[in-house]
Coordinates of C-alpha atoms in Angstrom, one line a residue:
X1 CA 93.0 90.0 93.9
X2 CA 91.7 87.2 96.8
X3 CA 92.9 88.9 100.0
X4 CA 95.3 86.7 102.6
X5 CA 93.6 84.9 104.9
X6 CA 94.8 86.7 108.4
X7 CA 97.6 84.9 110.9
X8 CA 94.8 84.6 113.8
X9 CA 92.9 82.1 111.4
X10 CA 96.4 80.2 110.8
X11 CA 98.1 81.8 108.5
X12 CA 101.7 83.9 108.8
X13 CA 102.0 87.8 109.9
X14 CA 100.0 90.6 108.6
X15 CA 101.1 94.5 109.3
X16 CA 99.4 97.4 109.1
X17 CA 101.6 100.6 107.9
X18 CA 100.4 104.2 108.3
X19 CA 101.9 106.6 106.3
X20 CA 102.1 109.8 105.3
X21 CA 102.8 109.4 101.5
X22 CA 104.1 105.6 100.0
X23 CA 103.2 104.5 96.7
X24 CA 102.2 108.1 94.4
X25 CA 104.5 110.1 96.5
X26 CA 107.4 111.5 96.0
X27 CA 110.6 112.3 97.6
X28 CA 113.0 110.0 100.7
X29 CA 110.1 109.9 102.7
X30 CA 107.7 108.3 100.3
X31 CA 110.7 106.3 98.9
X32 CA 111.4 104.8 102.6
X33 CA 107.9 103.6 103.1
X34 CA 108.0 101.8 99.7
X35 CA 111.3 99.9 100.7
X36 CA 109.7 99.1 103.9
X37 CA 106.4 97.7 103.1
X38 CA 108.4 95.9 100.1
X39 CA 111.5 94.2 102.1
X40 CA 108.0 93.2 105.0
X41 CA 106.1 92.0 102.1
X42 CA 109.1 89.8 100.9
X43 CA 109.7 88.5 104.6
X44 CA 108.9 84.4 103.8
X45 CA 106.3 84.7 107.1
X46 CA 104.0 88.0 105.9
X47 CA 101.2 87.4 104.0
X48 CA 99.7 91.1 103.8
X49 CA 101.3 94.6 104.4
X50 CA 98.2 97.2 104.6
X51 CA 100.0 100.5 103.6
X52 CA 97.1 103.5 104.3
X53 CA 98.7 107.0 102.9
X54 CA 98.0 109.9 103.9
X55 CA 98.6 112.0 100.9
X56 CA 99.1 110.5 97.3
X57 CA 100.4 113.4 95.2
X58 CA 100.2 111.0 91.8
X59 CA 98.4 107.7 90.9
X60 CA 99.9 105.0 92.1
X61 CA 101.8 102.4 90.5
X62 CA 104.1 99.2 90.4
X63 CA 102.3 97.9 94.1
X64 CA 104.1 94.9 94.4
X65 CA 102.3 91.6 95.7
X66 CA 101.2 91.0 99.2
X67 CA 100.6 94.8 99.3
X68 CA 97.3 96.1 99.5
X69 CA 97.6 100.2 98.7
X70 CA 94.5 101.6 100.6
X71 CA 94.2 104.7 98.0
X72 CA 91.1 106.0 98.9
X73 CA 92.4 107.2 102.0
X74 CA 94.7 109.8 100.8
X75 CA 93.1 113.5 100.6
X76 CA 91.9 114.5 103.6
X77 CA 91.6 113.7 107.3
X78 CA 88.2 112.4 107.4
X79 CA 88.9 109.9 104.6
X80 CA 91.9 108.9 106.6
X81 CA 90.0 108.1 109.6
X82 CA 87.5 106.1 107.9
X83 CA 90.1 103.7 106.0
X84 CA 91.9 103.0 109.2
X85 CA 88.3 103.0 110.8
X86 CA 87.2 99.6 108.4
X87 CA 90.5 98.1 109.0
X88 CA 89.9 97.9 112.5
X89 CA 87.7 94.7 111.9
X90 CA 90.8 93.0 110.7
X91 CA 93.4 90.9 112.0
X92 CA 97.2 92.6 112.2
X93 CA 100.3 90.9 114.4
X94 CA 102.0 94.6 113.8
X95 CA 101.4 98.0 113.6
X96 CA 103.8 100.5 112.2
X97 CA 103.3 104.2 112.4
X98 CA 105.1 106.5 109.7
X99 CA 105.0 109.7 111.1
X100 CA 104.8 111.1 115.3
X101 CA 101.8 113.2 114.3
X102 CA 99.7 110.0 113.4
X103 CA 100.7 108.0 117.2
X104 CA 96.7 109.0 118.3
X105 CA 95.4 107.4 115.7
X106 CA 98.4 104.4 116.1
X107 CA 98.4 103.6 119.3
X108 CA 94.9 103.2 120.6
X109 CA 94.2 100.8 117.7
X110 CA 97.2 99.2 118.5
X111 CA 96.2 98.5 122.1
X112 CA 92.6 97.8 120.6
X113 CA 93.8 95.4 118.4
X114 CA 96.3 94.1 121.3
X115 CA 99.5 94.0 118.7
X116 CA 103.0 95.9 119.0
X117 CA 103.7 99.5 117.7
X118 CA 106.6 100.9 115.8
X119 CA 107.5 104.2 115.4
X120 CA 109.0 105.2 112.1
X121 CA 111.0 108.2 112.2
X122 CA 113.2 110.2 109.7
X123 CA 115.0 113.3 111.0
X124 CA 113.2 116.8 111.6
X125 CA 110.0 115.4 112.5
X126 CA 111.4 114.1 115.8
X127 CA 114.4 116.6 116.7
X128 CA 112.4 119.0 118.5
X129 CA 110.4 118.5 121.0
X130 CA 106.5 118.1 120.7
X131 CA 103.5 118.7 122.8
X132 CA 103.4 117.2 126.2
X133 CA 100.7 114.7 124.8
X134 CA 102.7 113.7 121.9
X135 CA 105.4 112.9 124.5
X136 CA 103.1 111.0 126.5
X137 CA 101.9 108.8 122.8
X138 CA 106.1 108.1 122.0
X139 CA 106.3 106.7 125.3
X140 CA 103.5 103.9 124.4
X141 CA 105.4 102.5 121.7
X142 CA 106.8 99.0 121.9
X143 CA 110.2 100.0 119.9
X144 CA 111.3 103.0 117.6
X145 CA 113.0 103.1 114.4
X146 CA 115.4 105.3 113.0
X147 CA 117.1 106.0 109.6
X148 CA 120.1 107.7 111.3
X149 CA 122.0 107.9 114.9
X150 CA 121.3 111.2 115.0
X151 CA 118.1 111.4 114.4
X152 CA 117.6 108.6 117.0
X153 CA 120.1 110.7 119.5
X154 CA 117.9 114.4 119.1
X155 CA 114.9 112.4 119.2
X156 CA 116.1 110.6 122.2
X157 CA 116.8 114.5 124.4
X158 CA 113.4 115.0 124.4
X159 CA 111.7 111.4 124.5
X160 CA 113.9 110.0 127.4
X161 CA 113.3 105.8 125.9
X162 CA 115.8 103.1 127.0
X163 CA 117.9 102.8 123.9
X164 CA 117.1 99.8 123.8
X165 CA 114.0 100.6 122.1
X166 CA 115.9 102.2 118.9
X167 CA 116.7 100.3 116.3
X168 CA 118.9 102.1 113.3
X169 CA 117.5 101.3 109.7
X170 CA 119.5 103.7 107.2
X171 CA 117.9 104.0 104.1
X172 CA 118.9 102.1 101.1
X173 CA 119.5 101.9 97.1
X174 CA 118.6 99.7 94.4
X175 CA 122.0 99.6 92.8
X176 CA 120.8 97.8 89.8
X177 CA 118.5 101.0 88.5
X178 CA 121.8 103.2 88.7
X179 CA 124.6 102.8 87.2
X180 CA 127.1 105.1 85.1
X181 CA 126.2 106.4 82.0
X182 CA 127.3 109.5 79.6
X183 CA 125.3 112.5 79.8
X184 CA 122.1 113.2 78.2
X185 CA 123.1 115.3 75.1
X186 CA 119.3 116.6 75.4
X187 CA 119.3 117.8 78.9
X188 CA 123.0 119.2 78.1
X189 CA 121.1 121.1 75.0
X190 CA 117.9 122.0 77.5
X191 CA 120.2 123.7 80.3
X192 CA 122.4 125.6 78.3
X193 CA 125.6 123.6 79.9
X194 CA 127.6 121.7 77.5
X195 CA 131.0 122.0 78.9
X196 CA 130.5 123.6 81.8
X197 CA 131.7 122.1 85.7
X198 CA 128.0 121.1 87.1
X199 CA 127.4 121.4 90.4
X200 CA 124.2 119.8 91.2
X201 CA 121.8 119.9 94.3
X202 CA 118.3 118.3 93.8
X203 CA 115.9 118.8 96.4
X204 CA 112.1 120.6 97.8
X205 CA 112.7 124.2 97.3
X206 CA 110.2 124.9 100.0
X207 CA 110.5 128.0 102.7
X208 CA 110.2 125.5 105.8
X209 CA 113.4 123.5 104.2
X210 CA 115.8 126.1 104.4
X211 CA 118.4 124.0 106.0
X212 CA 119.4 122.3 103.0
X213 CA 122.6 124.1 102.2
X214 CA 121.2 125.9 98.9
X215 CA 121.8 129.3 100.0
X216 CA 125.1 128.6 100.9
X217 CA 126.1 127.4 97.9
X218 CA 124.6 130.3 96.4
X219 CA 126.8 132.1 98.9
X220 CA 130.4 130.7 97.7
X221 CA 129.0 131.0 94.2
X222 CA 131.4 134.5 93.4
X223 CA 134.6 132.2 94.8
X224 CA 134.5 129.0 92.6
X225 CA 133.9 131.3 89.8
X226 CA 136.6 133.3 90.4
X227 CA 138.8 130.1 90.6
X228 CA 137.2 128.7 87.0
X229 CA 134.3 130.5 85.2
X230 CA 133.2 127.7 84.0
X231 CA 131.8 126.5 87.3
X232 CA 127.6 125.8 87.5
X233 CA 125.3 125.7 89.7
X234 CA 122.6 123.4 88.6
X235 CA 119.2 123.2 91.2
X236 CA 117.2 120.3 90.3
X237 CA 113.5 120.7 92.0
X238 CA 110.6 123.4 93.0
X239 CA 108.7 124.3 95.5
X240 CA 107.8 127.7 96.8
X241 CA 111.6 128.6 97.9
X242 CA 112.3 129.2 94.0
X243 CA 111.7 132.7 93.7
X244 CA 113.7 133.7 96.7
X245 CA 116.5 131.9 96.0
X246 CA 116.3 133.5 92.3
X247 CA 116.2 136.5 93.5
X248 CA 119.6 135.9 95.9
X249 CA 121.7 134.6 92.9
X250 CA 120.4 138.0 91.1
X251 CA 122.0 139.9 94.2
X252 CA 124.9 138.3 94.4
X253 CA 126.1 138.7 90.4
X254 CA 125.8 135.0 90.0
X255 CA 122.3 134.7 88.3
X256 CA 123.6 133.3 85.1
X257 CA 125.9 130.7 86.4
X258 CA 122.9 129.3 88.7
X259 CA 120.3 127.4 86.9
X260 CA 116.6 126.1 88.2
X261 CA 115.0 123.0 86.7
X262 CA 112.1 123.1 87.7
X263 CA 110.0 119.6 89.0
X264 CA 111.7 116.6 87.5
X265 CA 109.5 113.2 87.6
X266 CA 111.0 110.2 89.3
X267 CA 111.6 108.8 85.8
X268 CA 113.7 111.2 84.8
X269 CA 116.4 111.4 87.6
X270 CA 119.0 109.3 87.5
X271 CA 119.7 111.4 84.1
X272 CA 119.6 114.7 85.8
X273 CA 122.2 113.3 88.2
X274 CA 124.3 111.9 85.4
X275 CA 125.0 115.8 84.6
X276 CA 126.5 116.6 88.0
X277 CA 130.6 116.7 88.1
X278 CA 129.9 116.7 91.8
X279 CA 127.1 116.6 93.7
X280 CA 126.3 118.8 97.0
X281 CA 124.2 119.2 99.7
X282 CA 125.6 120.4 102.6
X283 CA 123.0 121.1 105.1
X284 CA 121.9 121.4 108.5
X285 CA 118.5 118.9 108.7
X286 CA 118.6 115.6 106.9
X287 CA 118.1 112.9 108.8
X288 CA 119.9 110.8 106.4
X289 CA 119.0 112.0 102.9
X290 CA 118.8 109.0 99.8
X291 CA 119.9 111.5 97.2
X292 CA 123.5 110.6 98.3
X293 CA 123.5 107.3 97.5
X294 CA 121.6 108.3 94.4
X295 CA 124.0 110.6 93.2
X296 CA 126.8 108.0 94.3
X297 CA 124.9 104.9 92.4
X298 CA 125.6 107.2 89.2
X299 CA 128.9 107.7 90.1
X300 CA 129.4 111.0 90.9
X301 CA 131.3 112.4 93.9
X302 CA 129.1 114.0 96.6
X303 CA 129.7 116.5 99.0
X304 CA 127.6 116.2 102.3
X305 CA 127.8 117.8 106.0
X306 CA 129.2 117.6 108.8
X307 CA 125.9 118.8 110.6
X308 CA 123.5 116.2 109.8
X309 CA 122.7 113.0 109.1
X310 CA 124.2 112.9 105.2
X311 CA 127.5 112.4 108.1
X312 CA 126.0 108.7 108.3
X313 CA 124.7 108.4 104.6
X314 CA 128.5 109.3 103.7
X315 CA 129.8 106.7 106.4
X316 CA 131.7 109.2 108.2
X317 CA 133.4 110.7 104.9
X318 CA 134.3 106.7 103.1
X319 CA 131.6 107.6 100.8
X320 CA 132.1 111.7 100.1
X321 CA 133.4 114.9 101.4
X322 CA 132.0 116.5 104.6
X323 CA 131.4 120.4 104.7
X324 CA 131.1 122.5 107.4
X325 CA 127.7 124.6 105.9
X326 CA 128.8 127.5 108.6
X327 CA 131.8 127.7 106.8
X328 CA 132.6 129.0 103.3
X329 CA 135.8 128.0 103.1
X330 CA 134.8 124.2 104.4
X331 CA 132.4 124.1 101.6
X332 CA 134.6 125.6 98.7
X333 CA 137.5 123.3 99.6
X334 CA 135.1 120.9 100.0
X335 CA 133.4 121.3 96.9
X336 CA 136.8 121.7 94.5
X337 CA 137.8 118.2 96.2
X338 CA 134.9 116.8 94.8
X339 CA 135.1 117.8 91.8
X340 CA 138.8 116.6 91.6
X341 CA 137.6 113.3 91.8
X342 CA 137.3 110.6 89.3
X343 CA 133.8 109.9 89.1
X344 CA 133.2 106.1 89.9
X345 CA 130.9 104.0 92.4
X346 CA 132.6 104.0 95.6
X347 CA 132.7 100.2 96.7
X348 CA 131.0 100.7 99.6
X349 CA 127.9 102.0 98.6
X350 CA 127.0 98.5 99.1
X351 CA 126.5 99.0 102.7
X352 CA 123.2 100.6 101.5
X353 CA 122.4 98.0 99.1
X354 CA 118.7 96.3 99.0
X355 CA 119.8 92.9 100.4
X356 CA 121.2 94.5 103.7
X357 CA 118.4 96.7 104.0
X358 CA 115.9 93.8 103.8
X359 CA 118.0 91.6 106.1
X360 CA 117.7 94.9 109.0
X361 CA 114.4 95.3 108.6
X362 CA 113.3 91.8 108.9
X363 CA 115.5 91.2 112.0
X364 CA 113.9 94.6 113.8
X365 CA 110.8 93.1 112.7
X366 CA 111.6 89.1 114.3
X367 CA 112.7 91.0 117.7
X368 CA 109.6 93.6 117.9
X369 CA 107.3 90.3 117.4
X370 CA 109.4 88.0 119.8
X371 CA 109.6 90.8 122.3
X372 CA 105.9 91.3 122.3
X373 CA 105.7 87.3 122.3
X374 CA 107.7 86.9 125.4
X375 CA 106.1 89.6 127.6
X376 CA 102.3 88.0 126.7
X377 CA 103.7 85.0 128.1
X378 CA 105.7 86.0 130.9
X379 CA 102.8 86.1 134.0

């Protein structure tokens, strides 16, 4: 396809995104940097988003208009550096970096190229605090933004910005590929759980994600069975966290009432949430967490936490329950309430919804540009 002509030959705004994963990824992260470059690419003034990945886990597909996918810098660092290396030539009027560990390659192209920086930023990536350097790379941005408050807020003990340089984005849902529907009578069949109460988390399973409120699920298990044995605990996802987690329902007596799934493609999961009778993940490190207003597109009730950012995805409790993952009891009652519920689409979910979303990120984007505008002029 003919390529934009760029804004410094008269034409509108072009943006560079680096990512870590976008289009052939998968998971919130990818997901986000989709919706991002998409609600940029639809802003009337873009011409061009550049999105350069830096790890595509499946072909990509569906790359909408006034996107240019640079594919052939996923795989390693070296291929990395020499995408963003040819791009230098060009023309962007923004810059925005998808992950803290990618500000040395972000920022000195972005002074190079004398154009604004953003600072993407999701939730554990930024609650610690990082090398002194990296500290010294955050402070060169021209404005941060954040899915949550509190990621913004553990990011901010360490970074020490004027707030004035966060801006809150919270993730969003495309309402319209949701929806309620009956359970698959296949998947039903497949996982053995025809008339059974599901309890559903879907997530990574991987050992460095342990703060996803799995294991205590796991934990209050032997309870909600002994309140209805026809309870179920259905994990939807892999990763190398599996067998351990196998091995703890074995321990606890509860290995036939917990069920794995195994990967499930993008394709497939809005069905596998359709199964849930409520939904749950109550942990301790989501920075916001889009499976909730997955789950809640489908109309089914969701338990979150009280520990994390799923606190903001839930609105503060409008949207779902709030558990206390410390506490078994929280998270039983917690649980049961959910499951008490009718399941419908909570009204507002729309919060979330793609037009907001679009109409956020294009404002953050007008002031980041305007900002940058005003201090070039100012003497």
């Amino acid at each position: 396809a003919p390529r934009a002509p760029a804004s410094g030959q008269g034409a509108g705004m072009r943006v560079l995104l680096l990512a870590t994963d976008a289009y052939g990824g998968h998971g919130g992260i990818a997901y986000y940097n989709r919706c991002l470059a998409e609600a940029l690419a639809q802003m009337p003034e873009v011409t061009e988003v550049v999105v350069v990945p830096r790890v595509m886990r499946f072909a990509p597909t569906s790359v909408p208009a006034k996107i240019r996918f640079v594919a052939d810098a996923a795989g390693s660092k070296w291929r990395y550096l020499r995408a963003v290396a040819r791009l230098a030539g060009e023309h962007f009027d923004l810059l925005i970096c998808g992950h803290v560990n990618l500000l040395p390659l972000a920022v000195p192209l972005a002074k190079l190229k004398r154009v604004p920086v953003v600072l993407q930023v999701h939730g554990i990536d930024v609650w610690q605090r990082p090398s002194a350097r990296a500290v010294l790379w955050v402070r060169q941005v021209n404005a941060v933004w954040s899915v949550s408050g509190v990621t913004r807020d553990r990011m901010n003990t360490w970074a020490a910005l004027p707030l004035s340089k966060y801006t809150v984005i919270p993730n969003t849902i495309h309402l319209e590929r949701y929806g309620m529907a009956p359970k698959r009578a296949d998947l039903l069949a497949r996982y053995n759980i025809a008339g059974r109460k599901v309890i559903m988390t879907l997530a990574r399973l991987a050992s460095d994600e342990r703060y996803k409120g799995i294991d205590e699920i796991i934990e209050v298990m032997p309870a909600l069975l002994a309140d209805d044995p026809a309870f179920i605990y259905l994990i939807v996802g892999d990763g190398d966290d599996r067998p351990r987690l196998q091995a703890k329902a074995a321990a606890l007596g509860v290995a036939e009432n917990v069920v794995f799934t195994g990967f499930v493609a993008e394709a497939e999961k809005a069905d596998h949430l359709r199964l849930a009778d409520v939904f749950a993940l109550p942990g301790r490190g989501e920075g916001f967490g889009i499976v909730y207003l997955e789950a809640l597109a489908c109309g089914v009730p969701v338990v979150g936490s009280q520990l994390d950012g799923s606190l903001e995805a839930l609105r503060g409790g409008e949207l779902g329950e709030l558990a206390d993952p410390t506490d078994p009891a929280s998270l039983r009652a917690c649980i049961l309430r959910g499951l008490a519920k009718p399941p419908g689409i909570p009204p507002g979910l729309s919060y979330f919804d793609w037009p907001h979303f679009q109409h956020r990120l294009a404002a953050a984007t007008r002031h980041v540009i305007a900002s940058e505008t005003l201090q070039s002029a100012t003497p």
